[in-house]
Amino acid sequence: MRYTISDVAKLANVSKATVSRVLNNSKPVSDEVKKRVLKVIEETNFQPSALARSLSNRQTKLIGVLLPDIANPVFSKIIDGIEKKAHEEDYSVLLCNTRHNEEEELKYLDILREKEVDGIIFNGFHSSEKFREKLSKFSIPIAVIGYDDESYDYPAVLIDNLKASYDMTKHIIDSGKKNIAMVHGPIEDYCSGYQRMEGYKNALLNNSLKYNKEYMKKGNYTYKSGYDSAKELLKKYSDIDAFFCANDMMAIGVMKAILEIGKSIPKDIAVAGFDDIDVASVYTPALTTVHQPFELKGESVMSQMLKLLNGKEVERQIVHKYKIVIRESI
Amino acid sequence: MRYTISDVAKLANVSKATVSRVLNNSKPVSDEVKKRVLKVIEETNFQPSALARSLSNRQTKLIGVLLPDIANPVFSKIIDGIEKKAHEEDYSVLLCNTRHNEEEELKYLDILREKEVDGIIFNGFHSSEKFREKLSKFSIPIAVIGYDDESYDYPAVLIDNLKASYDMTKHIIDSGKKNIAMVHGPIEDYCSGYQRMEGYKNALLNNSLKYNKEYMKKGNYTYKSGYDSAKELLKKYSDIDAFFCANDMMAIGVMKAILEIGKSIPKDIAVAGFDDIDVASVYTPALTTVHQPFELKGESVMSQMLKLLNGKEVERQIVHKYKIVIRESI
């Protein structure tokens, strides 16, 4: 049996408020009463619950984390990092898997309000106007992971996607490839979609290469969309000698499509990805890609959150380093 | 400003208990008082918090989910399924990533007790005696995902690992391979380690093939351990003509090692995996493997949990179907 504060109050012949005062040292209680209450607490092994304590100090030690797809290795690594840092500081992660769905995002905000989480971390992509408006009504710390755009005013943790994809495209150009196709993400995804595409375009233009819209196809970051996009492009344009992809999963799909038609990588057609998920180095050929420190980014955004929770100043943006990792595919 | 129950009580000139009675319809309140309280509630737009309601009905609508590695695609898909089902029924998932670490497992149980979760779902592997003892002291519903052994008395959701790996090994044998090596998991992992190894052994013995301990190496389910194990075995035993691996990540590492020494898959050396993670079908060659319905298993264990929470009977075990998926690697 677990004793409640009412039981303790009854046994000590005082009010619940008095028990609470003794527990929280919130208001003076006579020594005699205090002694009596503490004795009962000891005898009953009464432990005030986290819920009860939460109610008095309005802290739940819960952080709501909204991500679009927890089964995507990128997000599972990010949440790994967030959870690690949170756990170190006695915060727990309430997992909100929004499945790229606007209704779910909105519903989750209601849940986070209900649960009275102490803070919210989210990935800005796919966040509708309604979501933004609803989010702006929260008066708790909020931070963004892996995304940022001018419309937000929350601290964000990310990498320089524009520069990283410029550098990767430049590496492909420097390797002697001329007709570089791209499988990019949705344009409305400002960082991973738009910026990675812009970096690719800029690198082509700055290196006197033709920039051909026909060589660009939009994928949705899945293996299948990379595979399908490459199939279509390779059928139409026999002069493509390289692919730059906005993430590794699409790059791996692209490699499969290339190998299926009997072409060799990178001799006939080179491939480069973005992210450096675990399988990138194990694929044959091993994928040349942009390495992102996902776990570190997760820890970093949680560190920002902890600062906010403790009333400290935070930087508007933390930009982590990326690394061009050259393997076999280019 | 957010109004509290105390504010409402003060403004309506009644006690907090009276406000609570009106809100919960728990005890009779005079019509006049009720009207006064409801008017103040309307004027202040007062909303009783989830915390306050939790305290009165002792429900938090939180489910603690302990998994050994959230960044492993197998577990991220399982938690995807758990979260989906939980969310449908207005439960939220408290993510506990134990990182294969006993201390973390124990620490997380303390947190789950503190947070007064309504139920606990966990993966039984790596759960020490201390953990089991501590867990047994919880008086809330508990269910196990992807694991089971005789020492547990909780409802479990899993597949028949013994039979699945028997079937997969039989397929390799039927394809004409004779010297089949295995990269298995840790023996203390009863389902994915021990049972998948036993299925392999039984298939060899029942098909008059020699069973050679030298051809077996223990991995830890990572790409790297598969790669390293294959490197070592291929160096020592030139007659190995197939590998069966206890999971896909190790099988992909094995394929890399085989391709690196210029052997062809499956002609020279065949490879089969277990799990059917997303990359299995995209690898070149595409991996023949045992398909497991991870998301479904996740949903299924959460359904068991919901039954337990609603005081309904549950089966001791739910055994999901697996499927041998034949692709290119054997």
Coordinates of C-alpha atoms in Angstrom, one line a residue, chain A residues 2 4 47-55 58-62 69-73 76-77 79-81 83-85 87-88 90-99 104 107-108 111 113-116 223-224 227 249 252-253 255-256 259-260 278-279 281-286 295 328, chain B residues 2 4 47-55 58-62 69-73 76-77 79-81 83-85 87-88 90-99 104 107-108 111 113-116 223-224 227 249 252-253 255-256 259-260 278-279 281-286 295 328:
Chain A
R2 CA 1.2 3.5 -0.8
T4 CA -1.0 9.5 0.4
Q47 CA 7.0 9.8 -0.6
P48 CA 5.5 12.8 -2.2
S49 CA 4.9 11.9 -5.9
A50 CA 6.5 13.6 -8.8
L51 CA 3.0 14.6 -9.9
A52 CA 2.3 16.3 -6.5
R53 CA 5.6 18.0 -6.6
S54 CA 5.0 19.1 -10.2
L55 CA 1.8 20.7 -9.1
R58 CA 4.9 23.7 -11.9
Q59 CA 7.7 21.6 -13.3
T60 CA 7.2 18.3 -15.1
K61 CA 10.7 17.7 -16.2
L62 CA 9.3 16.6 -19.5
D69 CA 9.7 10.5 -38.8
I70 CA 11.3 8.7 -36.0
A71 CA 12.1 5.6 -38.2
N72 CA 14.3 7.7 -40.4
P73 CA 17.9 7.1 -39.2
S76 CA 16.5 8.5 -34.7
K77 CA 20.1 9.6 -34.2
I79 CA 16.5 12.0 -30.7
D80 CA 19.2 9.7 -29.4
G81 CA 21.4 12.8 -28.8
E83 CA 17.5 11.9 -25.0
K84 CA 21.1 11.4 -23.8
K85 CA 21.5 15.0 -22.8
H87 CA 18.5 12.1 -19.3
E88 CA 21.8 13.5 -17.8
D90 CA 16.9 14.4 -15.2
Y91 CA 14.6 15.5 -18.0
S92 CA 12.6 12.9 -19.9
V93 CA 11.6 12.9 -23.5
L94 CA 8.0 12.8 -24.6
L95 CA 8.1 11.3 -28.1
C96 CA 5.9 13.0 -30.7
N97 CA 6.2 11.3 -34.1
T98 CA 4.3 13.6 -36.4
R99 CA 4.6 11.4 -39.6
E104 CA -0.7 15.3 -36.1
K107 CA -2.8 17.5 -32.1
Y108 CA 0.6 17.0 -30.5
I111 CA -1.0 17.0 -25.9
R113 CA 0.0 21.7 -23.4
E114 CA -2.1 19.2 -21.6
K115 CA 1.0 17.4 -20.2
E116 CA 2.5 20.7 -19.3
Y223 CA 15.5 5.0 -51.0
K224 CA 12.6 4.4 -53.4
Y227 CA 15.8 4.8 -57.2
M249 CA 18.9 7.2 -48.6
I252 CA 21.7 4.6 -52.2
G253 CA 18.5 4.2 -54.3
M255 CA 23.3 3.6 -56.8
K256 CA 21.0 0.6 -57.1
L259 CA 24.3 -0.8 -60.9
E260 CA 21.1 -2.4 -62.3
D278 CA 25.6 4.3 -40.9
V279 CA 24.9 2.3 -44.1
S281 CA 30.2 3.5 -45.4
V282 CA 29.0 -0.2 -45.7
Y283 CA 27.4 0.1 -49.1
T284 CA 29.3 -1.3 -52.1
P285 CA 30.7 1.0 -53.4
A286 CA 31.0 3.0 -50.2
E295 CA 23.9 12.8 -32.1
E328 CA 34.4 5.0 -53.3
Chain B
R2 CA -3.2 31.4 -16.4
T4 CA -5.4 28.2 -11.1
Q47 CA -8.7 24.8 -17.6
P48 CA -7.9 22.1 -15.1
S49 CA -4.4 20.8 -15.9
A50 CA -3.6 17.3 -16.9
L51 CA -1.4 17.2 -13.8
A52 CA -4.3 18.2 -11.5
R53 CA -6.6 15.6 -13.2
S54 CA -3.8 13.0 -13.0
L55 CA -3.6 13.6 -9.3
R58 CA -4.1 8.7 -10.7
Q59 CA -3.7 8.4 -14.4
T60 CA -0.8 10.0 -16.3
K61 CA -1.6 8.6 -19.8
L62 CA 2.2 8.0 -20.0
D69 CA 19.1 1.3 -28.9
I70 CA 16.7 3.8 -30.4
A71 CA 19.1 4.5 -33.3
N72 CA 19.0 0.8 -34.4
P73 CA 16.4 0.7 -37.3
S76 CA 13.1 2.8 -34.2
K77 CA 10.4 1.0 -36.2
I79 CA 8.8 2.5 -31.3
D80 CA 7.1 4.0 -34.3
G81 CA 4.4 1.3 -34.0
E83 CA 3.8 5.4 -30.5
K84 CA 1.2 5.2 -33.3
K85 CA -1.1 3.0 -31.4
H87 CA -1.3 8.2 -29.8
E88 CA -4.6 6.9 -31.2
D90 CA -4.4 9.4 -26.1
Y91 CA -1.4 7.8 -24.5
S92 CA 2.0 9.4 -24.8
V93 CA 5.4 7.6 -25.0
L94 CA 8.1 8.4 -22.6
L95 CA 11.3 7.4 -24.4
C96 CA 13.9 5.5 -22.4
N97 CA 16.9 4.7 -24.4
T98 CA 19.0 2.3 -22.2
R99 CA 22.0 2.1 -24.6
E104 CA 20.7 3.1 -17.3
K107 CA 17.9 4.4 -13.4
Y108 CA 15.1 4.5 -15.9
I111 CA 12.3 7.7 -13.4
R113 CA 8.2 5.3 -11.0
E114 CA 8.7 9.0 -10.3
K115 CA 6.7 10.0 -13.4
E116 CA 4.0 7.5 -12.3
Y223 CA 27.5 -3.6 -39.7
K224 CA 31.1 -3.6 -38.4
Y227 CA 32.2 -7.2 -41.7
M249 CA 23.1 -5.1 -40.5
I252 CA 25.4 -6.2 -45.1
G253 CA 28.8 -6.0 -43.4
M255 CA 28.4 -8.7 -48.1
K256 CA 30.9 -5.8 -48.1
L259 CA 32.7 -8.1 -52.4
E260 CA 36.0 -6.6 -51.2
D278 CA 14.7 -0.9 -45.3
V279 CA 18.2 -1.1 -46.8
S281 CA 16.1 -4.5 -50.5
V282 CA 18.2 -1.6 -51.8
Y283 CA 21.6 -3.1 -51.2
T284 CA 23.4 -4.5 -54.3
P285 CA 22.9 -7.4 -54.4
A286 CA 19.5 -7.2 -52.7
E295 CA 5.7 -1.6 -36.8
E328 CA 19.4 -11.7 -55.0

